PDB file of C-alpha atoms in Angstrom:
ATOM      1  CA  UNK A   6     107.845  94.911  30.061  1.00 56.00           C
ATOM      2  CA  UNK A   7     110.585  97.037  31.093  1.00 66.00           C
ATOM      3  CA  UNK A   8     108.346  99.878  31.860  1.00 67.00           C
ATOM      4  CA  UNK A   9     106.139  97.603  33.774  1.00 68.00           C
ATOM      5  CA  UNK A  10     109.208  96.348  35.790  1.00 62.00           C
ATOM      6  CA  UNK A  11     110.310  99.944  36.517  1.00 67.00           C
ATOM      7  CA  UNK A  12     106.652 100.995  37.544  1.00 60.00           C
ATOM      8  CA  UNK A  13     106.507  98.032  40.211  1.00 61.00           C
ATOM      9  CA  UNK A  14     109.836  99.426  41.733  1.00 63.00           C
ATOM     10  CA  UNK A  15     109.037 103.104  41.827  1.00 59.00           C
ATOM     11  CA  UNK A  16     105.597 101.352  43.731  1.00 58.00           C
ATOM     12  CA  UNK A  17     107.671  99.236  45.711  1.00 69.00           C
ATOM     13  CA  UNK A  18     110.373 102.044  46.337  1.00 58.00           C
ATOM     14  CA  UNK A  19     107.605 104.487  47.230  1.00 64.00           C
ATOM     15  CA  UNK A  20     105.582 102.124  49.966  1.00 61.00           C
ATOM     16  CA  UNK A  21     108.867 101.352  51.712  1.00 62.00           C
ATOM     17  CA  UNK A  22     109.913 105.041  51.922  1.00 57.00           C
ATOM     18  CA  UNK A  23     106.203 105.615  52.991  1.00 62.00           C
ATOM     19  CA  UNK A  24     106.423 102.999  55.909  1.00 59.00           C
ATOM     20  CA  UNK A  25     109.958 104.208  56.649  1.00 60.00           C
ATOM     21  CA  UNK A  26     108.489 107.795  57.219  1.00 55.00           C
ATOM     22  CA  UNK A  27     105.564 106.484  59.381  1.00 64.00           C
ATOM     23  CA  UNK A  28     108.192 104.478  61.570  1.00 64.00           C
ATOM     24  CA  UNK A  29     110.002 107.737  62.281  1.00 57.00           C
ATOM     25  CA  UNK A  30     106.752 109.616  62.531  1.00 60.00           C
ATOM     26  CA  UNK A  31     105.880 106.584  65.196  1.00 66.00           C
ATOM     27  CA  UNK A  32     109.249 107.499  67.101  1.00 64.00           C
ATOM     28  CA  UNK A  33     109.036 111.245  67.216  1.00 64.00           C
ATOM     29  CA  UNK A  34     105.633 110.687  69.058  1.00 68.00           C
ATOM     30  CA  UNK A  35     106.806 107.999  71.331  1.00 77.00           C
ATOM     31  CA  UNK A  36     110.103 111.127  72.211  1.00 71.00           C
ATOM     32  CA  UNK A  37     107.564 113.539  72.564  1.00 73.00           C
ATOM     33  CA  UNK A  38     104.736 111.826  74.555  1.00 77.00           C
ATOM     34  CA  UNK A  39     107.885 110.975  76.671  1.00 75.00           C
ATOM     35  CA  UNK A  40     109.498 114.024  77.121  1.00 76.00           C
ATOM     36  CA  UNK A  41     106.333 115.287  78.347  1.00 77.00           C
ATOM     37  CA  UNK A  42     105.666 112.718  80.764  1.00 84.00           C
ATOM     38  CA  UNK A  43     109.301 113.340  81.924  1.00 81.00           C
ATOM     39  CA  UNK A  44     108.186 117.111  82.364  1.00 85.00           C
ATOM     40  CA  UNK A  45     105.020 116.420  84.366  1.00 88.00           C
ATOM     41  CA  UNK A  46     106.572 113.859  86.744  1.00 82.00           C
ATOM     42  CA  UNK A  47     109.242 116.626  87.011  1.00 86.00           C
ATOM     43  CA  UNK A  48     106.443 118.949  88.093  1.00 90.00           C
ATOM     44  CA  UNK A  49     104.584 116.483  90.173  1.00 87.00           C
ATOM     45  CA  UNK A  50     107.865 115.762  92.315  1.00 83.00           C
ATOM     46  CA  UNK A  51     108.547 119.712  92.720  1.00 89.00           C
ATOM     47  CA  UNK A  52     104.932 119.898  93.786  1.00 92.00           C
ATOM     48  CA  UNK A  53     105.455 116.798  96.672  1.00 91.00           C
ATOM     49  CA  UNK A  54     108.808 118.509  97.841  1.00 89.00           C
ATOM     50  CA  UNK A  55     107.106 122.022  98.343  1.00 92.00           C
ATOM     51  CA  UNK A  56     104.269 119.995 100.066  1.00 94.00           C
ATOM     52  CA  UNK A  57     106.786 117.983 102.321  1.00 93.00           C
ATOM     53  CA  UNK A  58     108.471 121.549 103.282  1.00 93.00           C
ATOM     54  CA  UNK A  59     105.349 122.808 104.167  1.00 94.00           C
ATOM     55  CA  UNK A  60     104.141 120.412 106.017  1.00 94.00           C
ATOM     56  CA  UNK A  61     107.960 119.625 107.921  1.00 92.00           C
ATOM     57  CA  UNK A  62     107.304 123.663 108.885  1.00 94.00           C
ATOM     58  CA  UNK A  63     103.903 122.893 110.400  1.00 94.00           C
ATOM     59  CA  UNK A  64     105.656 120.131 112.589  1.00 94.00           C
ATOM     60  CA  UNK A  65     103.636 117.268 111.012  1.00 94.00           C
ATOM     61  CA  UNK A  66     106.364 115.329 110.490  1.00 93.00           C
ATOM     62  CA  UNK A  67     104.581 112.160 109.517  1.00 94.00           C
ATOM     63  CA  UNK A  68     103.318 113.901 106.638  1.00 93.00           C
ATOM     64  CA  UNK A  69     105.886 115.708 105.532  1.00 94.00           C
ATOM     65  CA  UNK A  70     107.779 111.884 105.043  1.00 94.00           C
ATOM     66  CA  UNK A  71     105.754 110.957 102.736  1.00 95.00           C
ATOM     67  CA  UNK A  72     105.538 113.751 100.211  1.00 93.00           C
ATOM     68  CA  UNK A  73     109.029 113.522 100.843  1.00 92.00           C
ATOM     69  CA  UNK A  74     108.994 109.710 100.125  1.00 94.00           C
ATOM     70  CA  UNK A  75     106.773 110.513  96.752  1.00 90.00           C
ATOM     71  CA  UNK A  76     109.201 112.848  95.912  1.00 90.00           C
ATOM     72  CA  UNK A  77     112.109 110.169  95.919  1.00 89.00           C
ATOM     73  CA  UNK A  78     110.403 107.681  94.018  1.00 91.00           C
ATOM     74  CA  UNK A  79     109.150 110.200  90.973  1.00 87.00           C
ATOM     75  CA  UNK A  80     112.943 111.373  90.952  1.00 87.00           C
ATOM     76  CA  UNK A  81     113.824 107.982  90.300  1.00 88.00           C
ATOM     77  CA  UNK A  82     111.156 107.793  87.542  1.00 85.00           C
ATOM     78  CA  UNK A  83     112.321 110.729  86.178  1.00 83.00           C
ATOM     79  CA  UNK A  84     116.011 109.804  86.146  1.00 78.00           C
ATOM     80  CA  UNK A  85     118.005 112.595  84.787  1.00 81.00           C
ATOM     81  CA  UNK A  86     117.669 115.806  84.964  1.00 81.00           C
ATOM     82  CA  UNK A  87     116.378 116.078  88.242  1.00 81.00           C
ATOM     83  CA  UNK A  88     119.707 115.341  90.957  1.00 87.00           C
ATOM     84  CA  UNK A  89     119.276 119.006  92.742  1.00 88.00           C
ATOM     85  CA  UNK A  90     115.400 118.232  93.912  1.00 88.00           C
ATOM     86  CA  UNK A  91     116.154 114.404  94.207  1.00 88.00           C
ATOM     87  CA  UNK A  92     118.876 115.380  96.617  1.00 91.00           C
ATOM     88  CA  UNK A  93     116.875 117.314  98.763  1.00 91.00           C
ATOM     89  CA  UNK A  94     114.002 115.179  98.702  1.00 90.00           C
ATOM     90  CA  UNK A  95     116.849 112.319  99.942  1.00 91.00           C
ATOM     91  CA  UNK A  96     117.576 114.953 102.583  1.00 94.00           C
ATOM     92  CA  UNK A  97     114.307 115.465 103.502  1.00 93.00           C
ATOM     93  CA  UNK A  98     113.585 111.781 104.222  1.00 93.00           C
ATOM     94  CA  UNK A  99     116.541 111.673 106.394  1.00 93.00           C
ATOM     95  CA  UNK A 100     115.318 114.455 108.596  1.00 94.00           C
ATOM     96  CA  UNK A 101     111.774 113.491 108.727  1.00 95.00           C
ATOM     97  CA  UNK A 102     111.890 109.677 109.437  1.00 95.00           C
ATOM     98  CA  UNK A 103     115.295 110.085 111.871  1.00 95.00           C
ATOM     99  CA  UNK A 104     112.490 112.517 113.562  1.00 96.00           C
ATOM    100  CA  UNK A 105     110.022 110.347 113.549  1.00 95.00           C
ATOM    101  CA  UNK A 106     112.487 107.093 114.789  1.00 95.00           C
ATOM    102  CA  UNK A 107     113.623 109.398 117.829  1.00 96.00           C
ATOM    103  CA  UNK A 108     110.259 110.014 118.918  1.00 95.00           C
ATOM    104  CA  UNK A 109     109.543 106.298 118.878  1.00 94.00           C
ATOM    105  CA  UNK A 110     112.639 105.823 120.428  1.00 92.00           C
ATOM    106  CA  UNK A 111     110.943 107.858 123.102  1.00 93.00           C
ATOM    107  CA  UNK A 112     107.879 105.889 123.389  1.00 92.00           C
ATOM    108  CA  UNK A 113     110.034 102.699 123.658  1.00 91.00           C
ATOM    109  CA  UNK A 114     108.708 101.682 120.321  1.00 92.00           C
ATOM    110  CA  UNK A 115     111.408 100.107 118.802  1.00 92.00           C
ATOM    111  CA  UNK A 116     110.150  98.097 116.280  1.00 91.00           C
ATOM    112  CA  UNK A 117     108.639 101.223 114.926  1.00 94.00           C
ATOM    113  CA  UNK A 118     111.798 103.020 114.899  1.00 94.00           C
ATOM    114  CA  UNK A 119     113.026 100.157 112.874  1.00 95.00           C
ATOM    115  CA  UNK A 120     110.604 100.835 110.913  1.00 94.00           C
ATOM    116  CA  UNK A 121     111.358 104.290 110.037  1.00 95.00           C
ATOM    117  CA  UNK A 122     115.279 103.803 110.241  1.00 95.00           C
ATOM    118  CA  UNK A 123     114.273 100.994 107.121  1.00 96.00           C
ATOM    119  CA  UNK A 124     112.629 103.633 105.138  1.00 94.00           C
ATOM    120  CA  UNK A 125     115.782 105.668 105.331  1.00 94.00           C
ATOM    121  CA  UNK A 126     117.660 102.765 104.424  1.00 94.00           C
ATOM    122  CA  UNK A 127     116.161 102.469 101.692  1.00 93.00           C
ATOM    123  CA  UNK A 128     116.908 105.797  99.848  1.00 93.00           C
ATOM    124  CA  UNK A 129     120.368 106.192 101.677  1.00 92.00           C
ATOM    125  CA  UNK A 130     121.693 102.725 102.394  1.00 92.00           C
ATOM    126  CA  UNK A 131     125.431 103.985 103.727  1.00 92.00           C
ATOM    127  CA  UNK A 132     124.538 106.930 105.325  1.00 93.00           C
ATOM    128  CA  UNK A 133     126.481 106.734 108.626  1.00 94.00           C
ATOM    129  CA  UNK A 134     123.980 108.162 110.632  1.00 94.00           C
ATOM    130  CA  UNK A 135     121.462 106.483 109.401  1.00 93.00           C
ATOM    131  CA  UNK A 136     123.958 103.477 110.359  1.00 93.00           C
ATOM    132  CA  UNK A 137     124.709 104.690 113.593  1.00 95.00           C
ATOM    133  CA  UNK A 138     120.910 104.861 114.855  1.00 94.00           C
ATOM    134  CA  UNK A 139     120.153 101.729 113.691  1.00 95.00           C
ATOM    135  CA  UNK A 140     123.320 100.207 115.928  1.00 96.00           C
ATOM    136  CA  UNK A 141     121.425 102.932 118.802  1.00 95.00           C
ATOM    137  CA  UNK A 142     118.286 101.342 118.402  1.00 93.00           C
ATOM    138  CA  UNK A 143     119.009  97.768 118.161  1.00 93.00           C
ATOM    139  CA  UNK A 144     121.267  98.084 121.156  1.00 93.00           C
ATOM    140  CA  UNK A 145     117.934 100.217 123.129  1.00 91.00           C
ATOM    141  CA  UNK A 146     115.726  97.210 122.089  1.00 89.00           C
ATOM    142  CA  UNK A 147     118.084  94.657 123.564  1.00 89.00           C
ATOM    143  CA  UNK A 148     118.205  96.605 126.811  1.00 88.00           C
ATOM    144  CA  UNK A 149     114.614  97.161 127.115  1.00 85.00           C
ATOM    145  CA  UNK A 150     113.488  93.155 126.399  1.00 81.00           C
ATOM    146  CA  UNK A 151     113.837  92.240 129.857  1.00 77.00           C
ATOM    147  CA  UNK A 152     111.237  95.725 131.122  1.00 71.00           C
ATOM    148  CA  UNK A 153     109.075  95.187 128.083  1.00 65.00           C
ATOM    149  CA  UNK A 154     106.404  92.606 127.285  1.00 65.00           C
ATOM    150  CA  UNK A 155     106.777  90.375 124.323  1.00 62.00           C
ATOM    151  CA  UNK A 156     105.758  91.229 120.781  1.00 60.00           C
ATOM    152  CA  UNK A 157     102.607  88.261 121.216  1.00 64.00           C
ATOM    153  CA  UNK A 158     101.273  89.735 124.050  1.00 60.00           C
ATOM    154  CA  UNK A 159     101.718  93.232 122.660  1.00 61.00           C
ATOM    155  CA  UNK A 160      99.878  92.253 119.674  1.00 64.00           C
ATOM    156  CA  UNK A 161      97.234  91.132 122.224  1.00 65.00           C
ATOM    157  CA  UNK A 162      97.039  94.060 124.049  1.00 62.00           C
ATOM    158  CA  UNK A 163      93.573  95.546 121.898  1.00 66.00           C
ATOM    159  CA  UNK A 164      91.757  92.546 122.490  1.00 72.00           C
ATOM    160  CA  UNK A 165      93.065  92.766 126.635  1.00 67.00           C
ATOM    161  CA  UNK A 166      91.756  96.069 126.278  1.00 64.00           C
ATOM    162  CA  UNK A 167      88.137  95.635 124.846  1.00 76.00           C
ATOM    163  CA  UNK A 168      87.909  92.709 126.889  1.00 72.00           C
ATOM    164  CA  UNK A 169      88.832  94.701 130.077  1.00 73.00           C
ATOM    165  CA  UNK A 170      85.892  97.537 128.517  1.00 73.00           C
ATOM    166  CA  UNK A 171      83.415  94.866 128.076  1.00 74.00           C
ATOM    167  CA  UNK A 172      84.187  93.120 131.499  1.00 74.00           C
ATOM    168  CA  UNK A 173      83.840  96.754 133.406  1.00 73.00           C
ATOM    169  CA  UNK A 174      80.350  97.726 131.420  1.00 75.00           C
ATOM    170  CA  UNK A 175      79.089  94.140 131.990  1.00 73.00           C
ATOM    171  CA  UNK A 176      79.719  94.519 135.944  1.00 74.00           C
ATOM    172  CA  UNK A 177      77.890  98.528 135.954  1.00 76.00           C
ATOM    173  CA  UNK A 178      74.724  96.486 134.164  1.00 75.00           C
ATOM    174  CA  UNK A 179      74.801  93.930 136.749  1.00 75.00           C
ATOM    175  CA  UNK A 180      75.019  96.478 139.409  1.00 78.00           C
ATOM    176  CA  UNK A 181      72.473  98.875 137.924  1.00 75.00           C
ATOM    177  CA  UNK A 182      69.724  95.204 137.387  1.00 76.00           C
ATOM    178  CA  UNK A 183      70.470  94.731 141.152  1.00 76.00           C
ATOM    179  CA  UNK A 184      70.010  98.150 142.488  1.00 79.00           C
ATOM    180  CA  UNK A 185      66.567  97.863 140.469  1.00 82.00           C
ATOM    181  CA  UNK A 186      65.540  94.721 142.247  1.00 82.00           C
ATOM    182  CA  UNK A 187      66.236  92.308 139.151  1.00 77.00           C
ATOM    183  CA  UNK A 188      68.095  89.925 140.767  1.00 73.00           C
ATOM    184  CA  UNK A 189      67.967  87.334 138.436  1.00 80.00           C
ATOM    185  CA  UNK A 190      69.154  89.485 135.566  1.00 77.00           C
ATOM    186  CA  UNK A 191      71.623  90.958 137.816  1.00 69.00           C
ATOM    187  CA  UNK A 192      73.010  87.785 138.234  1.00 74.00           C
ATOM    188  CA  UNK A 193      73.334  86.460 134.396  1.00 71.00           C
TER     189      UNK A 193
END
């Protein structure tokens, strides 16, 4: 009996070292299969910042704020590890979408520029110039309410447009039908 008794441990012993060891095998995969997504996404946000550069050096500005953009949010996936590139994608962002804000600015587009000063918000919330163009542009949209039309009839303006198209081919037809001698077409 006492035989049998110390067999059943030894079994009992064994299986729970056995499920022990495949728990930490379990865990060491889990580390690794992390540590290597950690790696790529470090690789992928490298990648974004040398496309942002590039692109910032081209002048396409709009592009170059989002790889810059991408590059902020896999530095936040990434975490640690990563603050030198994460800074100047940050950076980046700032000079890109203030850019971008000042040309709408230009254009007397300020909702867009609101827009874009948002966006920088977002990955630098006390920034004081991103603080101070926001004050800029809120105070440039209250000025320019009284020159500009209002956001409904702005939002109109592509149907004004194809309907001003449609009304300006509709009159050449009727001109063309009556030059023809169809009068009656001319007419509808």
């Amino acid at each position: 009996m006492s035989k049998m008794l110390s067999l059943l441990f030894c079994l009992t012993v064994s299986a729970s070292l056995s499920a022990l060891a495949q728990t930490a095998n379990d865990a060491v995969g889990l580390a690794v299969d992390e540590s290597v997504r950690r790696q790529e996404t470090k690789q992928t946000m490298r990648t974004r910042l040398i496309e942002a550069q590039a692109a910032q050096k081209r002048g396409e500005i709009a592009s170059a704020a989002r790889f810059y953009d991408l590059a902020v949010e896999l530095g936040k996936q990434v975490g640690t590890g990563v603050e030198v590139e994460q800074k100047q994608a940050v950076e980046g962002v700032l000079a890109a979408r203030t850019h971008l804000a000042r040309q709408a600015q230009r254009r007397m587009d300020f909702a867009e520029a609101e827009t874009e000063i948002r966006r920088m918000m977002a990955v630098s919330p006390k920034n004081t110039d991103v603080l101070a163009l926001k004050k800029e542009n809120d105070r440039l949209w209250a000025e320019s309410k009284a020159i500009l039309p209002g956001a409904d009839i702005t939002a109109k303006a592509s149907e004004i447009y194809t309907n001003r198209v449609k009304s300006s081919s509709l009159v050449q037809d009727g001109r063309f039908l009556y030059e023809n001698g169809r009068l009656e077409e001319a007419e509808q």
